[in-house]
PDB file of C-alpha atoms in Angstrom:
ATOM      1  CA  UNK A  25      36.419  -7.260  15.056  1.00 95.00           C
ATOM      2  CA  UNK A  26      33.964  -5.699  12.268  1.00 96.00           C
ATOM      3  CA  UNK A  27      33.676  -2.188  10.697  1.00 96.00           C
ATOM      4  CA  UNK A  28      30.801  -0.850   9.288  1.00 96.00           C
ATOM      5  CA  UNK A  29      30.055   0.250   5.184  1.00 95.00           C
ATOM      6  CA  UNK A  30      28.060   2.962   4.382  1.00 96.00           C
ATOM      7  CA  UNK A  31      27.840   2.759   0.461  1.00 96.00           C
ATOM      8  CA  UNK A  32      24.544   1.550  -1.455  1.00 97.00           C
ATOM      9  CA  UNK A  33      25.251  -2.158  -2.613  1.00 97.00           C
ATOM     10  CA  UNK A  34      22.209  -4.110  -4.799  1.00 97.00           C
ATOM     11  CA  UNK A  35      24.305  -7.673  -4.270  1.00 97.00           C
ATOM     12  CA  UNK A  36      24.433  -6.889  -0.131  1.00 97.00           C
ATOM     13  CA  UNK A  37      20.643  -5.396  -0.471  1.00 97.00           C
ATOM     14  CA  UNK A  38      19.681  -8.366  -1.671  1.00 98.00           C
ATOM     15  CA  UNK A  39      21.213 -11.026   0.009  1.00 98.00           C
ATOM     16  CA  UNK A  40      19.576  -9.185   3.333  1.00 97.00           C
ATOM     17  CA  UNK A  41      17.077  -9.801   2.352  1.00 97.00           C
ATOM     18  CA  UNK A  42      17.496 -13.098   1.581  1.00 97.00           C
ATOM     19  CA  UNK A  43      18.007 -13.503   4.776  1.00 98.00           C
ATOM     20  CA  UNK A  44      15.948 -11.702   6.334  1.00 97.00           C
ATOM     21  CA  UNK A  45      13.152 -13.990   4.902  1.00 95.00           C
ATOM     22  CA  UNK A  46      14.525 -17.001   5.940  1.00 96.00           C
ATOM     23  CA  UNK A  47      14.859 -15.591   9.714  1.00 97.00           C
ATOM     24  CA  UNK A  48      11.638 -14.699   9.551  1.00 97.00           C
ATOM     25  CA  UNK A  49      10.094 -17.729   7.749  1.00 95.00           C
ATOM     26  CA  UNK A  50      11.668 -20.010  10.793  1.00 96.00           C
ATOM     27  CA  UNK A  51      10.464 -18.073  13.615  1.00 97.00           C
ATOM     28  CA  UNK A  52       6.562 -18.247  11.944  1.00 97.00           C
ATOM     29  CA  UNK A  53       4.275 -20.230  11.184  1.00 96.00           C
ATOM     30  CA  UNK A  54       2.144 -18.669   8.999  1.00 96.00           C
ATOM     31  CA  UNK A  55       4.748 -16.379   7.460  1.00 94.00           C
ATOM     32  CA  UNK A  56       6.016 -20.223   6.263  1.00 93.00           C
ATOM     33  CA  UNK A  57       2.052 -21.365   5.107  1.00 95.00           C
ATOM     34  CA  UNK A  58       2.371 -17.841   2.866  1.00 94.00           C
ATOM     35  CA  UNK A  59       5.097 -18.371   1.234  1.00 93.00           C
ATOM     36  CA  UNK A  60       3.756 -21.664   0.555  1.00 92.00           C
ATOM     37  CA  UNK A  61       0.634 -20.641  -0.765  1.00 94.00           C
ATOM     38  CA  UNK A  62      -0.514 -18.305  -4.477  1.00 92.00           C
ATOM     39  CA  UNK A  63      -0.453 -15.379  -2.236  1.00 93.00           C
ATOM     40  CA  UNK A  64       2.933 -14.718  -1.511  1.00 93.00           C
ATOM     41  CA  UNK A  65       3.733 -12.950  -5.341  1.00 93.00           C
ATOM     42  CA  UNK A  66       2.746  -9.015  -4.785  1.00 95.00           C
ATOM     43  CA  UNK A  67       0.689  -7.983  -7.496  1.00 97.00           C
ATOM     44  CA  UNK A  68       0.620  -4.581  -8.906  1.00 98.00           C
ATOM     45  CA  UNK A  69      -3.509  -3.235  -8.842  1.00 98.00           C
ATOM     46  CA  UNK A  70      -3.278   0.161 -11.351  1.00 98.00           C
ATOM     47  CA  UNK A  71      -6.783   1.769 -12.132  1.00 98.00           C
ATOM     48  CA  UNK A  72      -6.338   5.288 -14.730  1.00 98.00           C
ATOM     49  CA  UNK A  73      -9.356   7.043 -15.039  1.00 97.00           C
ATOM     50  CA  UNK A  74      -9.048   9.449 -18.531  1.00 96.00           C
ATOM     51  CA  UNK A  75     -10.342  12.305 -20.080  1.00 94.00           C
ATOM     52  CA  UNK A  76     -12.767  10.181 -22.276  1.00 94.00           C
ATOM     53  CA  UNK A  77     -12.824  13.924 -24.508  1.00 94.00           C
ATOM     54  CA  UNK A  78      -8.862  15.301 -24.150  1.00 94.00           C
ATOM     55  CA  UNK A  79      -7.694  11.767 -23.216  1.00 95.00           C
ATOM     56  CA  UNK A  80      -6.026  13.297 -19.927  1.00 95.00           C
ATOM     57  CA  UNK A  81      -5.012  11.518 -16.742  1.00 97.00           C
ATOM     58  CA  UNK A  82      -8.205  12.606 -14.547  1.00 97.00           C
ATOM     59  CA  UNK A  83      -6.924  10.513 -11.763  1.00 98.00           C
ATOM     60  CA  UNK A  84      -5.513   7.517 -11.104  1.00 98.00           C
ATOM     61  CA  UNK A  85      -4.794   4.110  -7.904  1.00 98.00           C
ATOM     62  CA  UNK A  86      -1.571   2.962  -8.205  1.00 98.00           C
ATOM     63  CA  UNK A  87      -2.391  -0.510  -5.115  1.00 98.00           C
ATOM     64  CA  UNK A  88      -0.723  -3.779  -4.642  1.00 98.00           C
ATOM     65  CA  UNK A  89      -1.600  -7.201  -3.409  1.00 98.00           C
ATOM     66  CA  UNK A  90       0.259  -8.786  -1.285  1.00 97.00           C
ATOM     67  CA  UNK A  91      -0.569 -11.726   1.746  1.00 97.00           C
ATOM     68  CA  UNK A  92      -3.904 -11.238   0.682  1.00 97.00           C
ATOM     69  CA  UNK A  93      -4.355  -7.773   1.513  1.00 98.00           C
ATOM     70  CA  UNK A  94      -4.531  -4.820  -0.829  1.00 98.00           C
ATOM     71  CA  UNK A  95      -2.389  -2.556  -0.045  1.00 98.00           C
ATOM     72  CA  UNK A  96      -3.247   1.428  -2.181  1.00 98.00           C
ATOM     73  CA  UNK A  97       0.545   3.282  -2.475  1.00 98.00           C
ATOM     74  CA  UNK A  98      -1.361   5.848  -4.208  1.00 98.00           C
ATOM     75  CA  UNK A  99      -5.020   7.390  -5.479  1.00 98.00           C
ATOM     76  CA  UNK A 100      -5.200  10.591  -6.436  1.00 98.00           C
ATOM     77  CA  UNK A 101      -7.698  13.068  -8.614  1.00 98.00           C
ATOM     78  CA  UNK A 102      -7.317  16.293 -10.531  1.00 96.00           C
ATOM     79  CA  UNK A 103      -8.018  18.920  -8.734  1.00 96.00           C
ATOM     80  CA  UNK A 104     -11.240  19.849 -11.115  1.00 94.00           C
ATOM     81  CA  UNK A 105     -12.718  16.454 -10.845  1.00 94.00           C
ATOM     82  CA  UNK A 106     -12.265  16.454  -7.223  1.00 94.00           C
ATOM     83  CA  UNK A 107     -15.659  16.091  -4.762  1.00 95.00           C
ATOM     84  CA  UNK A 108     -17.491  14.532  -7.873  1.00 96.00           C
ATOM     85  CA  UNK A 109     -17.520  10.698  -6.374  1.00 97.00           C
ATOM     86  CA  UNK A 110     -14.269   9.414  -9.071  1.00 97.00           C
ATOM     87  CA  UNK A 111     -11.881   8.872  -5.803  1.00 97.00           C
ATOM     88  CA  UNK A 112     -15.005   7.008  -4.814  1.00 98.00           C
ATOM     89  CA  UNK A 113     -15.696   4.934  -7.953  1.00 97.00           C
ATOM     90  CA  UNK A 114     -11.602   3.918  -7.737  1.00 98.00           C
ATOM     91  CA  UNK A 115     -11.261   2.870  -4.696  1.00 98.00           C
ATOM     92  CA  UNK A 116     -14.407   0.508  -5.123  1.00 98.00           C
ATOM     93  CA  UNK A 117     -13.144  -0.808  -8.124  1.00 98.00           C
ATOM     94  CA  UNK A 118      -9.435  -1.460  -6.597  1.00 98.00           C
ATOM     95  CA  UNK A 119     -11.691  -2.629  -3.802  1.00 98.00           C
ATOM     96  CA  UNK A 120     -13.594  -5.435  -6.251  1.00 98.00           C
ATOM     97  CA  UNK A 121     -10.543  -6.342  -8.072  1.00 98.00           C
ATOM     98  CA  UNK A 122      -8.645  -7.096  -4.575  1.00 98.00           C
ATOM     99  CA  UNK A 123     -11.863  -9.391  -3.304  1.00 98.00           C
ATOM    100  CA  UNK A 124     -11.752 -10.709  -7.026  1.00 97.00           C
ATOM    101  CA  UNK A 125      -8.012 -11.511  -5.817  1.00 97.00           C
ATOM    102  CA  UNK A 126      -9.161 -13.363  -2.312  1.00 96.00           C
ATOM    103  CA  UNK A 127      -7.912 -10.609  -0.821  1.00 98.00           C
ATOM    104  CA  UNK A 128      -9.447 -10.107   2.717  1.00 98.00           C
ATOM    105  CA  UNK A 129      -8.216  -6.371   3.727  1.00 98.00           C
ATOM    106  CA  UNK A 130      -6.485  -2.880   2.872  1.00 98.00           C
ATOM    107  CA  UNK A 131      -4.570  -1.061   3.588  1.00 98.00           C
ATOM    108  CA  UNK A 132      -3.511   2.853   2.700  1.00 98.00           C
ATOM    109  CA  UNK A 133      -1.558   5.711   4.343  1.00 98.00           C
ATOM    110  CA  UNK A 134      -2.455   8.877   3.877  1.00 98.00           C
ATOM    111  CA  UNK A 135      -0.885  12.406   5.615  1.00 98.00           C
ATOM    112  CA  UNK A 136      -3.194  15.092   7.946  1.00 98.00           C
ATOM    113  CA  UNK A 137      -3.602  17.774   4.885  1.00 98.00           C
ATOM    114  CA  UNK A 138      -3.592  14.869   2.376  1.00 97.00           C
ATOM    115  CA  UNK A 139      -7.369  12.714   2.537  1.00 95.00           C
ATOM    116  CA  UNK A 140      -8.671  10.893   5.777  1.00 98.00           C
ATOM    117  CA  UNK A 141     -11.633  12.639   6.191  1.00 97.00           C
ATOM    118  CA  UNK A 142     -12.310  10.568   2.749  1.00 98.00           C
ATOM    119  CA  UNK A 143     -10.861   7.592   3.860  1.00 98.00           C
ATOM    120  CA  UNK A 144     -12.794   7.060   7.034  1.00 98.00           C
ATOM    121  CA  UNK A 145     -16.080   7.945   5.124  1.00 98.00           C
ATOM    122  CA  UNK A 146     -14.648   5.155   2.887  1.00 98.00           C
ATOM    123  CA  UNK A 147     -15.116   2.376   5.930  1.00 98.00           C
ATOM    124  CA  UNK A 148     -11.520   2.740   6.709  1.00 98.00           C
ATOM    125  CA  UNK A 149     -10.501   2.577  10.470  1.00 98.00           C
ATOM    126  CA  UNK A 150      -7.401   4.452  12.067  1.00 98.00           C
ATOM    127  CA  UNK A 151      -4.285   1.363  12.758  1.00 98.00           C
ATOM    128  CA  UNK A 152      -2.202   4.141  13.856  1.00 98.00           C
ATOM    129  CA  UNK A 153       0.141   7.429  13.509  1.00 98.00           C
ATOM    130  CA  UNK A 154       3.905   8.656  13.008  1.00 98.00           C
ATOM    131  CA  UNK A 155       3.578  12.479  14.245  1.00 98.00           C
ATOM    132  CA  UNK A 156       5.905  14.483  13.084  1.00 98.00           C
ATOM    133  CA  UNK A 157       6.610  12.561  10.210  1.00 97.00           C
ATOM    134  CA  UNK A 158       8.570  14.739   8.200  1.00 97.00           C
ATOM    135  CA  UNK A 159       8.512  17.003  10.042  1.00 98.00           C
ATOM    136  CA  UNK A 160       5.246  19.490  10.916  1.00 98.00           C
ATOM    137  CA  UNK A 161       2.540  16.099   9.279  1.00 98.00           C
ATOM    138  CA  UNK A 162       0.917  13.179  10.827  1.00 98.00           C
ATOM    139  CA  UNK A 163       1.468  10.135   8.558  1.00 98.00           C
ATOM    140  CA  UNK A 164      -2.166   8.079   9.766  1.00 98.00           C
ATOM    141  CA  UNK A 165      -2.544   4.159   8.893  1.00 98.00           C
ATOM    142  CA  UNK A 166      -6.028   2.751   7.572  1.00 98.00           C
ATOM    143  CA  UNK A 167      -6.951  -0.306   6.902  1.00 98.00           C
ATOM    144  CA  UNK A 168     -10.792  -2.040   6.091  1.00 98.00           C
ATOM    145  CA  UNK A 169     -11.946  -4.852   5.933  1.00 98.00           C
ATOM    146  CA  UNK A 170     -13.363  -6.100   2.551  1.00 98.00           C
ATOM    147  CA  UNK A 171     -14.976  -9.232   3.209  1.00 88.00           C
TER     148      UNK A 171
END
């Protein structure tokens, strides 16, 4: 007999993650190899675009590298500076830093009203999409080979 519990439990969450990781390692030679390498550590990569005249944040990129992939989590440029090439500059710098850290690919998600056209212009290929996530919006997954 089993019961289902619904409370948030950090200890069980950690145990679940450990067990999933062990199962994945047992079933995947590629993951076992990754886990034994320096590329298993998730390392943050942040870039901040500061307006020198005011000291204000004009844009930024928050990402992380893991498994020789750059994962761009956030890329934002202040409305007053959009269309000036600053987004391209930040993305190129992040890709260069990721290459220096051994990354061979990049990935990111964006919504249909955000920047899918921008990412295509930067050489990203559409890998998939999720319609109606959240309702009324389509999420796109883009990838790019960095080597």
